[in-house]
Coordinates of C-alpha atoms in Angstrom, one line a residue:
Chain A
M832 CA 76.5 -16.1 -9.8
Q833 CA 78.5 -18.8 -11.3
F834 CA 77.3 -20.6 -14.4
R835 CA 76.6 -23.9 -12.7
D836 CA 74.4 -22.0 -10.2
L837 CA 72.6 -20.3 -13.1
L838 CA 72.0 -23.7 -14.7
H839 CA 70.8 -25.2 -11.5
E840 CA 68.3 -22.3 -10.8
T841 CA 67.1 -22.5 -14.4
Y842 CA 66.6 -26.2 -14.2
A843 CA 64.7 -25.8 -10.9
A844 CA 62.5 -23.1 -12.4
L845 CA 61.7 -25.0 -15.5
T846 CA 60.8 -28.2 -13.7
A847 CA 58.7 -26.4 -11.1
N848 CA 55.9 -26.0 -13.7
K849 CA 56.3 -28.8 -16.1
T850 CA 52.9 -28.5 -17.9
R851 CA 53.6 -24.9 -18.8
T852 CA 57.2 -25.5 -19.8
T853 CA 56.0 -28.5 -22.0
L854 CA 53.3 -26.5 -23.7
T855 CA 55.7 -23.7 -24.5
V856 CA 58.3 -26.1 -25.8
L857 CA 55.5 -27.6 -27.9
G858 CA 54.8 -24.2 -29.4
I859 CA 58.4 -23.9 -30.5
V860 CA 58.5 -27.5 -31.7
I861 CA 55.5 -27.0 -34.0
G862 CA 56.9 -23.7 -35.3
I863 CA 60.4 -25.1 -36.1
A864 CA 59.1 -28.4 -37.4
S865 CA 56.6 -26.7 -39.7
V866 CA 59.3 -24.5 -41.2
I867 CA 61.4 -27.5 -42.0
I868 CA 58.5 -29.6 -43.3
M869 CA 57.0 -26.9 -45.4
L870 CA 60.4 -25.9 -46.9
S871 CA 61.2 -29.5 -47.6
I872 CA 57.9 -30.1 -49.3
G873 CA 58.4 -26.9 -51.3
Q874 CA 61.9 -27.9 -52.3
G875 CA 60.7 -31.4 -53.1
A876 CA 57.9 -30.1 -55.3
Q877 CA 60.4 -27.9 -57.1
N878 CA 62.7 -30.8 -57.6
S879 CA 59.9 -33.0 -58.9
I880 CA 58.6 -30.4 -61.3
Q881 CA 62.2 -29.8 -62.5
S882 CA 62.8 -33.4 -63.0
S883 CA 59.6 -34.0 -64.9
I884 CA 60.6 -31.1 -67.2
N885 CA 64.0 -32.6 -67.5
S886 CA 62.4 -36.0 -68.4
L887 CA 61.1 -34.3 -71.5
G888 CA 64.7 -34.1 -72.6
S889 CA 67.4 -31.6 -72.0
N890 CA 68.7 -28.9 -74.2
V891 CA 65.5 -29.3 -76.3
L892 CA 63.8 -26.8 -78.7
T893 CA 60.4 -27.7 -80.1
V894 CA 59.3 -26.1 -83.4
T895 CA 55.6 -26.3 -84.0
P896 CA 53.5 -24.9 -86.9
G897 CA 50.9 -22.2 -86.5
G898 CA 51.1 -19.1 -84.3
G899 CA 51.7 -15.7 -85.8
G900 CA 48.1 -15.0 -84.8
N901 CA 48.6 -11.4 -85.8
Q902 CA 49.0 -12.1 -89.5
P903 CA 46.9 -9.5 -91.2
G904 CA 43.6 -11.0 -92.5
G905 CA 44.6 -14.4 -91.2
V906 CA 42.8 -16.6 -88.8
S907 CA 44.8 -18.0 -86.0
S908 CA 44.3 -21.7 -86.0
G909 CA 46.3 -22.4 -82.8
S910 CA 49.7 -23.7 -82.2
G911 CA 50.5 -27.1 -83.7
S912 CA 47.5 -27.3 -85.9
G913 CA 48.9 -25.6 -89.0
K914 CA 50.4 -27.2 -92.0
S915 CA 53.3 -24.7 -92.4
L916 CA 56.1 -27.0 -91.3
T917 CA 57.4 -29.5 -93.7
L918 CA 59.9 -32.3 -93.8
D919 CA 62.1 -30.1 -95.9
D920 CA 62.2 -27.5 -93.1
A921 CA 63.4 -30.2 -90.8
E922 CA 66.2 -31.2 -93.2
A923 CA 67.1 -27.5 -93.8
I924 CA 67.4 -27.0 -90.0
E925 CA 69.6 -30.0 -89.7
Q926 CA 71.9 -28.9 -92.5
K927 CA 72.1 -25.2 -92.1
V928 CA 71.8 -24.3 -88.4
P929 CA 75.1 -24.7 -86.6
L930 CA 75.5 -26.1 -83.0
I931 CA 72.7 -28.6 -83.5
D932 CA 73.0 -32.1 -82.0
K933 CA 69.9 -33.9 -83.3
V934 CA 66.8 -33.1 -85.2
A935 CA 63.6 -35.2 -85.0
P936 CA 60.6 -34.2 -87.1
E937 CA 57.4 -35.8 -86.0
S938 CA 53.9 -36.2 -87.3
S939 CA 51.4 -37.2 -84.7
G940 CA 47.7 -37.5 -84.3
R941 CA 45.1 -39.4 -82.2
F942 CA 44.0 -42.7 -83.7
Q943 CA 42.1 -45.8 -82.7
V944 CA 44.7 -48.6 -82.4
V945 CA 43.3 -52.2 -82.6
A946 CA 44.8 -55.5 -81.6
G947 CA 42.5 -58.5 -82.0
S948 CA 39.4 -57.8 -79.9
K949 CA 40.9 -54.9 -77.9
N950 CA 41.4 -51.3 -79.0
T951 CA 42.5 -48.0 -77.5
N952 CA 42.5 -44.4 -78.6
T953 CA 46.0 -43.0 -78.3
T954 CA 48.6 -40.7 -79.8
V955 CA 50.4 -42.1 -82.8
T956 CA 53.6 -40.4 -83.5
G957 CA 55.6 -40.8 -86.7
T958 CA 59.2 -40.0 -86.2
V959 CA 62.9 -40.9 -86.8
P960 CA 65.3 -42.9 -84.6
A961 CA 66.8 -39.6 -83.2
Y962 CA 63.5 -39.2 -81.3
K963 CA 64.5 -41.9 -78.9
D964 CA 67.7 -40.1 -77.8
I965 CA 66.0 -36.7 -77.7
K966 CA 63.2 -37.9 -75.5
A967 CA 65.6 -40.1 -73.5
L968 CA 63.5 -43.1 -74.2
E969 CA 64.7 -46.6 -73.2
M970 CA 63.5 -49.9 -74.4
E971 CA 61.8 -52.3 -72.1
I972 CA 61.6 -55.1 -74.8
G973 CA 62.6 -55.2 -78.4
V974 CA 64.1 -52.4 -80.5
F975 CA 63.2 -48.9 -81.6
I976 CA 62.4 -48.0 -85.2
T977 CA 65.4 -47.9 -87.5
D978 CA 66.6 -45.3 -90.0
A979 CA 65.6 -47.5 -93.0
Q980 CA 62.1 -48.1 -91.6
A981 CA 61.8 -44.3 -91.0
R982 CA 62.6 -43.5 -94.6
N983 CA 61.0 -46.5 -96.4
F984 CA 57.5 -46.6 -95.1
G985 CA 58.2 -49.5 -92.6
K986 CA 55.0 -50.9 -91.2
V987 CA 56.4 -51.3 -87.7
A988 CA 55.2 -49.8 -84.3
V989 CA 56.9 -49.2 -80.9
L990 CA 54.3 -49.2 -78.1
G991 CA 54.3 -47.2 -74.9
P992 CA 53.8 -49.4 -71.8
T993 CA 50.3 -48.1 -71.2
V994 CA 49.2 -48.9 -74.7
R995 CA 50.8 -52.4 -74.4
D996 CA 48.9 -53.0 -71.2
D997 CA 45.7 -51.9 -72.8
L998 CA 46.1 -54.0 -75.9
F999 CA 48.0 -57.1 -74.8
G1000 CA 47.7 -57.3 -71.0
N1001 CA 49.9 -56.1 -68.3
N1002 CA 53.6 -56.7 -68.7
S1003 CA 53.1 -59.0 -71.7
N1004 CA 55.6 -59.3 -74.5
P1005 CA 53.9 -58.1 -77.7
V1006 CA 57.0 -58.1 -79.9
G1007 CA 56.1 -59.7 -83.3
K1008 CA 52.3 -59.2 -82.8
K1009 CA 50.2 -57.1 -85.1
V1010 CA 48.3 -53.9 -84.4
K1011 CA 45.9 -52.1 -86.8
I1012 CA 46.0 -48.3 -87.2
N1013 CA 43.7 -46.7 -89.7
S1014 CA 43.1 -50.0 -91.5
N1015 CA 46.9 -50.7 -92.0
T1016 CA 48.6 -53.4 -90.1
Y1017 CA 51.9 -52.8 -88.2
T1018 CA 54.2 -55.3 -86.6
V1019 CA 55.2 -54.4 -83.0
T1020 CA 59.0 -54.3 -82.6
G1021 CA 59.4 -53.0 -79.1
V1022 CA 58.0 -51.5 -75.9
T1023 CA 59.5 -48.4 -74.3
K1024 CA 60.3 -48.3 -70.6
S1025 CA 57.8 -46.5 -68.5
K1026 CA 58.9 -42.9 -67.7
G1027 CA 56.1 -42.5 -65.2
G1028 CA 55.6 -39.2 -66.8
S1029 CA 52.4 -37.2 -67.0
G1030 CA 51.5 -33.8 -68.3
F1031 CA 52.5 -32.7 -71.8
S1032 CA 52.7 -35.6 -74.2
N1033 CA 52.9 -38.7 -71.9
P1034 CA 55.5 -41.0 -73.6
D1035 CA 53.9 -44.0 -71.9
D1036 CA 50.6 -43.6 -73.7
M1037 CA 51.9 -43.4 -77.2
V1038 CA 52.5 -45.5 -80.3
I1039 CA 55.6 -44.7 -82.4
V1040 CA 55.8 -45.5 -86.0
P1041 CA 58.3 -44.5 -88.8
L1042 CA 57.9 -40.9 -90.0
S1043 CA 57.4 -41.7 -93.7
T1044 CA 54.7 -44.2 -92.8
A1045 CA 52.8 -41.7 -90.7
M1046 CA 53.0 -39.0 -93.3
Q1047 CA 51.9 -41.5 -96.1
Y1048 CA 49.1 -43.4 -94.4
L1049 CA 48.0 -41.4 -91.3
S1050 CA 48.3 -37.6 -91.8
G1051 CA 48.8 -37.4 -95.5
G1052 CA 50.7 -34.5 -97.2
D1053 CA 54.2 -33.4 -96.5
S1054 CA 53.6 -31.3 -93.4
V1055 CA 54.9 -32.3 -90.0
S1056 CA 53.3 -31.5 -86.6
G1057 CA 56.5 -30.6 -85.0
I1058 CA 60.3 -30.6 -85.1
T1059 CA 62.3 -31.3 -82.0
V1060 CA 65.9 -30.1 -82.0
T1061 CA 68.6 -30.6 -79.4
T1062 CA 71.9 -28.9 -78.9
L1063 CA 75.0 -30.3 -77.3
R1064 CA 75.3 -27.5 -74.9
T1065 CA 72.6 -25.7 -72.9
E1066 CA 74.4 -22.3 -73.6
D1067 CA 73.8 -22.8 -77.3
L1068 CA 70.0 -23.1 -77.0
E1069 CA 69.4 -19.4 -77.6
A1070 CA 71.7 -19.1 -80.6
V1071 CA 70.1 -22.2 -82.2
E1072 CA 66.6 -20.9 -81.5
E1073 CA 67.6 -17.7 -83.3
G1074 CA 69.2 -19.6 -86.1
I1075 CA 66.1 -21.7 -86.7
S1076 CA 63.8 -18.7 -86.5
D1077 CA 65.9 -16.8 -89.1
L1078 CA 66.1 -19.8 -91.4
L1079 CA 62.4 -20.6 -91.2
L1080 CA 61.3 -16.9 -91.6
D1081 CA 63.4 -16.9 -94.8
R1082 CA 62.2 -20.2 -96.1
H1083 CA 58.5 -19.3 -95.4
N1084 CA 58.9 -15.9 -97.1
I1085 CA 57.7 -14.0 -94.1
K1086 CA 57.3 -10.3 -94.9
D1087 CA 60.4 -8.3 -93.7
L1088 CA 61.5 -11.4 -91.8
D1089 CA 59.3 -10.0 -88.9
P1090 CA 59.2 -12.7 -86.1
D1091 CA 55.8 -11.3 -85.1
L1092 CA 54.4 -12.6 -88.3
A1093 CA 56.0 -16.1 -88.1
D1094 CA 53.8 -19.1 -89.0
F1095 CA 55.6 -21.3 -86.5
N1096 CA 56.5 -21.3 -82.8
I1097 CA 59.7 -22.3 -81.1
L1098 CA 59.4 -23.6 -77.6
N1099 CA 62.4 -23.5 -75.5
L1100 CA 62.3 -26.0 -72.6
A1101 CA 64.7 -23.8 -70.7
D1102 CA 62.0 -21.1 -70.7
I1103 CA 59.4 -23.5 -69.4
S1104 CA 61.8 -24.8 -66.8
S1105 CA 62.6 -21.3 -65.5
A1106 CA 59.0 -20.4 -65.5
A1107 CA 58.1 -23.5 -63.5
S1108 CA 60.9 -23.0 -61.1
S1109 CA 59.8 -19.4 -60.5
I1110 CA 56.3 -20.7 -59.8
T1111 CA 57.6 -23.3 -57.4
S1112 CA 59.8 -20.8 -55.6
I1113 CA 56.8 -18.6 -55.0
F1114 CA 55.1 -21.7 -53.7
T1115 CA 58.0 -22.4 -51.4
L1116 CA 57.9 -18.8 -50.3
L1117 CA 54.2 -19.1 -49.5
L1118 CA 54.7 -22.3 -47.4
G1119 CA 57.7 -20.7 -45.8
S1120 CA 55.8 -17.6 -44.7
V1121 CA 53.0 -19.7 -43.3
A1122 CA 55.6 -21.7 -41.3
G1123 CA 57.3 -18.4 -40.3
I1124 CA 54.0 -17.2 -38.8
S1125 CA 53.7 -20.3 -36.7
L1126 CA 57.2 -19.8 -35.6
L1127 CA 56.4 -16.3 -34.6
V1128 CA 53.3 -17.5 -32.7
G1129 CA 55.6 -20.0 -30.9
G1130 CA 57.9 -17.1 -30.0
I1131 CA 55.1 -15.0 -28.6
G1132 CA 54.1 -18.1 -26.6
I1133 CA 57.6 -18.0 -25.0
M1134 CA 57.3 -14.3 -24.2
N1135 CA 53.8 -14.9 -22.7
M1136 CA 55.1 -17.7 -20.6
M1137 CA 58.1 -15.7 -19.5
L1138 CA 56.0 -12.6 -18.6
T1139 CA 53.6 -14.8 -16.6
T1140 CA 56.5 -16.4 -14.9
V1141 CA 58.0 -13.0 -14.0
R1142 CA 54.7 -11.9 -12.5
E1143 CA 54.2 -15.2 -10.6
R1144 CA 57.6 -15.1 -9.3
T1145 CA 57.7 -11.5 -8.3
R1146 CA 58.2 -12.2 -4.7
E1147 CA 60.9 -14.7 -5.5
I1148 CA 62.7 -12.1 -7.6
G1149 CA 62.3 -9.6 -4.7
L1150 CA 63.8 -12.2 -2.3
R1151 CA 66.7 -12.9 -4.6
K1152 CA 67.5 -9.2 -5.0
A1153 CA 67.2 -8.6 -1.2
I1154 CA 69.7 -11.3 -0.5
G1155 CA 72.1 -9.9 -3.0
A1156 CA 71.3 -10.8 -6.5
E1157 CA 72.4 -8.1 -9.0
R1158 CA 70.3 -7.1 -12.0
S1159 CA 72.4 -9.3 -14.3
D1160 CA 71.9 -12.3 -12.1
I1161 CA 68.2 -12.0 -12.4
S1162 CA 68.1 -11.2 -16.1
N1163 CA 70.6 -13.9 -16.9
Q1164 CA 68.4 -16.5 -15.2
F1165 CA 65.3 -15.5 -17.1
L1166 CA 67.1 -15.2 -20.3
L1167 CA 68.7 -18.6 -19.9
E1168 CA 65.2 -20.1 -19.1
S1169 CA 63.9 -18.9 -22.5
V1170 CA 67.0 -19.9 -24.3
I1171 CA 66.8 -23.4 -22.9
I1172 CA 63.2 -23.7 -23.8
T1173 CA 63.8 -22.6 -27.4
S1174 CA 66.9 -24.8 -27.7
I1175 CA 65.0 -27.9 -26.5
G1176 CA 62.0 -27.0 -28.7
G1177 CA 64.4 -26.3 -31.6
I1178 CA 66.2 -29.6 -31.4
I1179 CA 62.9 -31.6 -31.0
G1180 CA 61.4 -29.5 -33.8
I1181 CA 64.3 -30.2 -36.2
V1182 CA 64.2 -33.9 -35.5
L1183 CA 60.4 -34.0 -35.9
G1184 CA 60.6 -31.9 -39.0
I1185 CA 63.2 -34.1 -40.7
G1186 CA 61.2 -37.2 -39.5
V1187 CA 57.9 -36.0 -41.0
S1188 CA 59.7 -35.0 -44.2
L1189 CA 61.1 -38.5 -44.4
L1190 CA 57.6 -39.9 -43.7
V1191 CA 56.2 -37.9 -46.6
T1192 CA 58.9 -39.3 -48.8
L1193 CA 58.2 -42.8 -47.7
S1194 CA 54.5 -42.4 -48.2
G1195 CA 55.4 -41.9 -51.9
V1196 CA 53.4 -38.7 -52.3
L1197 CA 56.4 -36.5 -52.9
T1198 CA 60.1 -36.9 -52.5
T1199 CA 60.8 -34.1 -50.0
S1200 CA 64.2 -32.5 -49.7
V1201 CA 65.4 -31.2 -46.3
S1202 CA 68.0 -28.6 -47.1
F1203 CA 70.7 -27.5 -44.7
F1204 CA 69.5 -24.0 -45.3
S1205 CA 66.0 -24.7 -43.8
V1206 CA 67.4 -26.4 -40.8
A1207 CA 69.9 -23.6 -40.2
L1208 CA 67.1 -21.0 -40.8
A1209 CA 64.8 -22.7 -38.3
F1210 CA 67.5 -23.1 -35.7
G1211 CA 68.7 -19.5 -36.2
V1212 CA 65.2 -18.1 -35.9
S1213 CA 64.5 -20.2 -32.8
A1214 CA 67.7 -19.0 -31.2
L1215 CA 66.7 -15.4 -32.1
I1216 CA 63.3 -16.0 -30.7
G1217 CA 64.7 -17.4 -27.4
V1218 CA 66.9 -14.4 -26.9
G1219 CA 64.6 -11.8 -28.4
F1220 CA 61.4 -12.8 -26.7
G1221 CA 63.2 -13.7 -23.5
Y1222 CA 65.0 -10.4 -23.3
Y1223 CA 62.1 -8.2 -22.5
P1224 CA 60.7 -10.3 -19.6
A1225 CA 64.2 -10.8 -18.3
K1226 CA 64.9 -7.1 -18.3
K1227 CA 61.6 -6.4 -16.7
A1228 CA 62.3 -8.9 -13.9
S1229 CA 65.8 -7.5 -13.3
K1230 CA 64.5 -4.0 -12.8
L1231 CA 61.9 -4.9 -10.1
N1232 CA 62.3 -3.0 -6.9
P1233 CA 63.0 -5.6 -4.1
I1234 CA 60.8 -3.8 -1.5
E1235 CA 57.8 -3.7 -3.8
A1236 CA 58.5 -7.2 -5.2
L1237 CA 58.6 -8.7 -1.7
R1238 CA 55.3 -7.0 -0.8
Y1239 CA 53.6 -8.3 -4.1
E1240 CA 50.7 -10.6 -3.5
Chain B
M185 CA 79.6 -0.2 13.4
I186 CA 76.2 1.2 12.1
K187 CA 75.8 4.9 12.2
L188 CA 72.8 6.9 10.9
S189 CA 73.3 10.7 10.8
N190 CA 70.3 12.9 10.2
I191 CA 68.6 10.4 7.8
K192 CA 65.6 11.9 5.9
K193 CA 63.4 10.2 3.5
D194 CA 60.8 11.7 1.2
Y195 CA 58.5 9.8 -1.2
V196 CA 57.1 11.5 -4.2
T197 CA 53.8 10.1 -5.5
D198 CA 52.1 11.9 -8.4
G199 CA 54.0 15.1 -7.6
V200 CA 53.0 15.1 -4.0
V201 CA 55.9 14.8 -1.5
T202 CA 55.4 12.7 1.6
S203 CA 58.0 13.0 4.2
V204 CA 58.4 9.8 6.1
L205 CA 61.7 10.3 8.1
H206 CA 62.5 13.7 9.4
G207 CA 66.1 13.3 10.5
I208 CA 67.0 10.0 12.3
S209 CA 70.4 9.6 14.0
F210 CA 71.5 6.6 16.0
E211 CA 74.5 4.2 16.4
I212 CA 74.6 0.5 16.9
K213 CA 77.7 -1.2 18.0
E214 CA 79.0 -4.6 17.0
G215 CA 77.4 -7.4 18.9
E216 CA 74.4 -5.5 20.0
F217 CA 70.8 -6.8 19.8
V218 CA 68.6 -3.8 19.2
A219 CA 64.9 -3.5 18.6
I220 CA 63.5 -0.7 16.5
M221 CA 59.9 -0.2 17.7
G222 CA 57.1 2.0 16.5
P223 CA 53.5 1.9 15.5
S224 CA 52.6 1.2 11.9
G225 CA 53.1 4.3 9.8
S226 CA 55.9 5.6 12.1
G227 CA 58.6 5.0 9.5
K228 CA 60.2 2.0 11.0
S229 CA 59.8 0.0 7.8
T230 CA 61.5 2.8 5.9
I231 CA 64.4 2.7 8.4
M232 CA 64.6 -1.0 8.0
N233 CA 64.8 -0.6 4.1
I234 CA 67.5 1.9 4.4
L235 CA 69.5 -0.1 7.0
G236 CA 69.1 -3.2 4.7
L237 CA 70.3 -1.2 1.7
L238 CA 67.0 -1.9 -0.1
D239 CA 66.4 1.9 -0.3
I240 CA 68.5 5.0 -0.2
P241 CA 67.9 8.0 2.0
T242 CA 66.9 11.3 0.5
S243 CA 69.6 13.0 2.7
G244 CA 71.8 12.1 5.6
T245 CA 74.6 9.5 5.8
Y246 CA 74.6 5.9 6.6
T247 CA 77.8 4.2 7.6
L248 CA 77.9 0.4 7.7
D249 CA 81.0 -1.4 8.8
G250 CA 83.2 1.7 8.3
K251 CA 81.9 2.5 4.8
D252 CA 79.6 5.2 3.7
V253 CA 76.7 3.4 1.9
S254 CA 74.2 6.3 1.6
T255 CA 74.5 6.8 -2.1
L256 CA 75.1 3.5 -3.9
S257 CA 73.8 2.2 -7.2
D258 CA 71.4 -0.7 -7.4
D259 CA 74.0 -3.3 -8.1
E260 CA 76.5 -1.9 -5.5
Q261 CA 73.8 -2.1 -2.9
A262 CA 73.1 -5.7 -4.0
R263 CA 76.7 -6.6 -3.6
I264 CA 76.9 -5.3 0.0
R265 CA 73.6 -7.0 0.8
A266 CA 75.1 -10.3 -0.4
Q267 CA 78.2 -9.9 1.8
K268 CA 77.1 -8.0 4.9
I269 CA 73.4 -8.3 5.6
G270 CA 71.2 -11.2 6.4
F271 CA 67.4 -10.7 6.2
V272 CA 64.6 -12.5 8.1
F273 CA 61.2 -11.5 6.7
Q274 CA 57.8 -11.5 8.3
S275 CA 56.4 -13.6 5.4
F276 CA 59.4 -16.0 5.4
N277 CA 59.9 -15.9 1.6
L278 CA 61.4 -19.3 1.2
L279 CA 61.5 -20.7 -2.4
P280 CA 58.6 -23.1 -2.8
R281 CA 59.2 -26.7 -3.8
T282 CA 62.9 -26.4 -2.9
T283 CA 64.8 -28.3 -0.2
V284 CA 65.8 -26.7 3.1
L285 CA 69.4 -27.0 2.2
R286 CA 69.0 -25.3 -1.2
N287 CA 67.0 -22.5 0.4
V288 CA 69.6 -21.8 3.0
M289 CA 72.4 -22.0 0.4
M290 CA 70.9 -19.5 -1.9
P291 CA 72.7 -16.3 -0.6
L292 CA 76.0 -18.1 -1.2
I293 CA 75.4 -18.2 -5.0
Y294 CA 75.1 -14.5 -5.1
N295 CA 78.2 -13.7 -3.1
K296 CA 80.7 -12.8 -5.8
K297 CA 83.5 -11.8 -3.5
N298 CA 83.8 -15.2 -1.8
R299 CA 83.4 -18.0 -4.3
L300 CA 83.1 -21.3 -2.5
S301 CA 83.3 -24.9 -3.6
N302 CA 80.3 -27.2 -3.3
K303 CA 81.8 -28.8 -0.2
E304 CA 82.4 -25.4 1.5
R305 CA 78.9 -24.3 0.7
E306 CA 77.4 -27.4 2.1
D307 CA 79.5 -27.0 5.3
K308 CA 78.4 -23.4 5.7
T309 CA 74.8 -24.3 5.1
K310 CA 74.8 -27.0 7.6
Q311 CA 76.6 -24.8 10.2
A312 CA 74.0 -22.1 9.7
L313 CA 71.1 -24.6 10.1
N314 CA 72.6 -25.9 13.3
S315 CA 73.1 -22.3 14.6
A316 CA 69.4 -21.7 13.8
G317 CA 68.5 -24.8 15.7
F318 CA 66.8 -26.5 12.7
P319 CA 66.5 -30.3 13.1
E320 CA 69.0 -32.2 11.0
D321 CA 66.6 -35.0 9.9
R322 CA 64.5 -32.4 7.9
W323 CA 67.4 -30.8 5.8
E324 CA 66.3 -32.6 2.7
N325 CA 62.6 -31.7 3.2
L326 CA 60.8 -29.4 0.7
S327 CA 60.2 -25.9 2.1
N328 CA 56.4 -26.2 1.6
H329 CA 56.3 -29.2 3.9
L330 CA 57.4 -27.4 7.1
S331 CA 55.6 -25.8 10.0
G332 CA 55.7 -22.0 10.6
G333 CA 58.4 -22.2 13.3
Q334 CA 60.5 -24.5 11.2
I335 CA 60.1 -22.2 8.2
Q336 CA 61.3 -19.2 10.1
R337 CA 64.3 -21.1 11.4
V338 CA 65.2 -21.9 7.8
A339 CA 64.9 -18.2 7.1
I340 CA 67.2 -17.4 10.0
A341 CA 69.7 -20.0 8.8
R342 CA 69.5 -18.4 5.4
A343 CA 70.2 -15.0 7.0
L344 CA 73.3 -16.5 8.7
V345 CA 74.9 -18.4 6.0
N346 CA 76.8 -15.5 4.5
D347 CA 78.4 -14.6 7.9
P348 CA 76.8 -11.2 7.7
V349 CA 77.9 -8.3 9.9
L350 CA 74.2 -7.5 10.5
I351 CA 71.1 -9.5 10.7
L352 CA 67.9 -7.6 10.0
A353 CA 64.7 -9.2 11.3
D354 CA 61.6 -7.5 10.1
E355 CA 58.6 -8.5 12.2
P356 CA 60.0 -12.1 12.2
T357 CA 57.2 -13.4 14.4
G358 CA 54.3 -11.5 12.8
N359 CA 52.9 -14.6 11.2
L360 CA 53.6 -17.0 14.1
D361 CA 51.7 -18.0 17.3
S362 CA 53.2 -16.9 20.7
K363 CA 54.8 -20.3 21.4
T364 CA 56.8 -20.5 18.1
S365 CA 57.4 -16.7 18.4
D366 CA 59.2 -17.4 21.7
I367 CA 61.3 -20.1 20.1
V368 CA 62.3 -17.9 17.1
L369 CA 63.2 -14.9 19.3
K370 CA 65.2 -17.1 21.7
T371 CA 67.0 -18.4 18.6
L372 CA 67.9 -14.8 17.7
Q373 CA 68.9 -14.1 21.3
D374 CA 71.2 -17.1 21.3
L375 CA 72.8 -16.0 18.1
N376 CA 73.5 -12.7 19.7
Q377 CA 74.8 -14.0 23.0
K378 CA 76.7 -17.1 21.9
E379 CA 78.0 -16.0 18.5
G380 CA 78.1 -12.3 19.0
R381 CA 75.9 -11.5 16.0
T382 CA 74.7 -7.9 15.6
I383 CA 70.9 -8.1 15.3
I384 CA 68.3 -5.5 14.5
L385 CA 64.7 -6.5 15.2
I386 CA 61.9 -4.4 13.8
T387 CA 58.6 -4.8 15.6
H388 CA 55.5 -2.9 16.9
E389 CA 55.1 -5.1 20.0
H390 CA 56.6 -4.3 23.4
D391 CA 56.9 -7.9 24.6
I392 CA 58.8 -8.8 21.4
A393 CA 61.1 -5.8 21.7
A394 CA 61.8 -6.9 25.2
Y395 CA 64.0 -9.8 23.9
A396 CA 66.5 -7.2 22.7
Q397 CA 69.1 -5.5 24.8
R398 CA 68.1 -2.0 23.8
T399 CA 65.1 -0.5 22.0
I400 CA 64.9 2.5 19.7
F401 CA 61.4 4.0 19.5
I402 CA 60.3 5.7 16.3
R403 CA 57.2 7.9 16.2
D404 CA 56.2 10.1 13.2
G405 CA 59.5 9.8 11.5
L406 CA 61.6 10.8 14.5
I407 CA 63.3 9.0 17.4
A408 CA 61.0 9.3 20.4
E409 CA 62.0 9.2 24.1
K410 CA 60.6 6.4 26.1

């Protein structure tokens, strides 16, 4: 049997029962498309989580007071609530720990912010100019706080876009206007660009004031609520984390320099990021296995169709064998039928899968990411299904005895 | 050209051996039109299966066209069927929803020894349809839109298309009325007389066997005297 004959016979067989062929193709289309869609959503979710973590700044370590809940006789007051970190600690870190790029101590709390007749409850963060670089903030209007203001109790404030919208109206320009925080009046010098962020401390819903001002008029005392440290290189994060830990253990006179007793916490964003990515890869795996099951169901659909076909066409197979078809002629024909069904289903499924992924992106819910890997996987699996699930019915058909097959009713 | 020597055939079902043929020997020469006759259960279908290389004998030798074909594998049998034997079945067995031309052409696609171009195939197919007396204006018709007599002529054309050395017709008129039976049998007779085809006709009816030049009677797995 020549290949063109094989193709012709296969075409004739597949078009003889169009409904069944279409339904089987549909099974494969759904299987393949769902693999691609689910993996692209999983990958998209991973990217989105990764980028929102990255938006918090890269190569960042955050030192917060508190922790060391195991201090004998002590009462754990929760992370960030203690008074154990001081401005001196921040200066010591900047001067003594090597490989550091920037250090930004901050003192923040929630306050009522008033502008004229409007007011809002938001986070007020006192910090230094380095904060802008560390958090990768950009200005929409005006300027960020300056070094001089940070040191000399400047009564200036930089608003997040959400706060600006709440107090002065959407997209207005509040530069030069006054806001009142805790009975002190501050002049607005700028508005940060929206980062569209959410989660942890949302930089859009925040008022930034000079550190000295915040410590003097808002929190009181010389403790800070956190110190953010960046390194130039990601590889240095661990060394810097260790350096800060050793320095602070020593400065705070922790017994035996035992890190378990530390009265501060160091949060490494790389740790969070790797935890998040391991969560999202489990998520992707979950979606992938659901999709894999639907692919398997599609494959069993093919086998079912092929087995029914073999039964229905028993007499035809008997006839073909009687007039001289060899076993391989018969099995090749049935195998090619299932390979063609899976190929058509596979191609439509890939197009549909990529299309739906793009639609999801366009709908704005999530930016999906179709990877070459998922397409290759889906295609490989569909090819495997075509051959694998087609092989058994094809083998079965080829072994039919022509005498019995011709007598089959 | 065809020689059966002491052919025996046993079937084993659930450990029980049933002997169907007890030693059949006969010869058929090239160009003969022979009827093999017997009541049902006589073993004539088994002889037909062995002659058509659809089955192998338990013992004995079968020589076809000068070659011993008694012990061949599945695929070897298939190859010889494709080259040397044309079948006409009682139940026609045309491919449904397929044109007359495509049905007749089908044996050609399985003939590996003699690969033909599309043109050659078409010529052979048309020639076979003409020999079988099938009207030319229906060549493109679908097989399920034909009458019983037309269907059997398509089947005969299909049996001819490979230029077989032997045409085996197994109760070719079993599903036809007497008038179309006559037409089909005359067609076979014509093929024998005008083209010198060797034809073996299997039947259980005397008046059908009468169309052949010679009749071999089978009874209880043996050749019976008239």
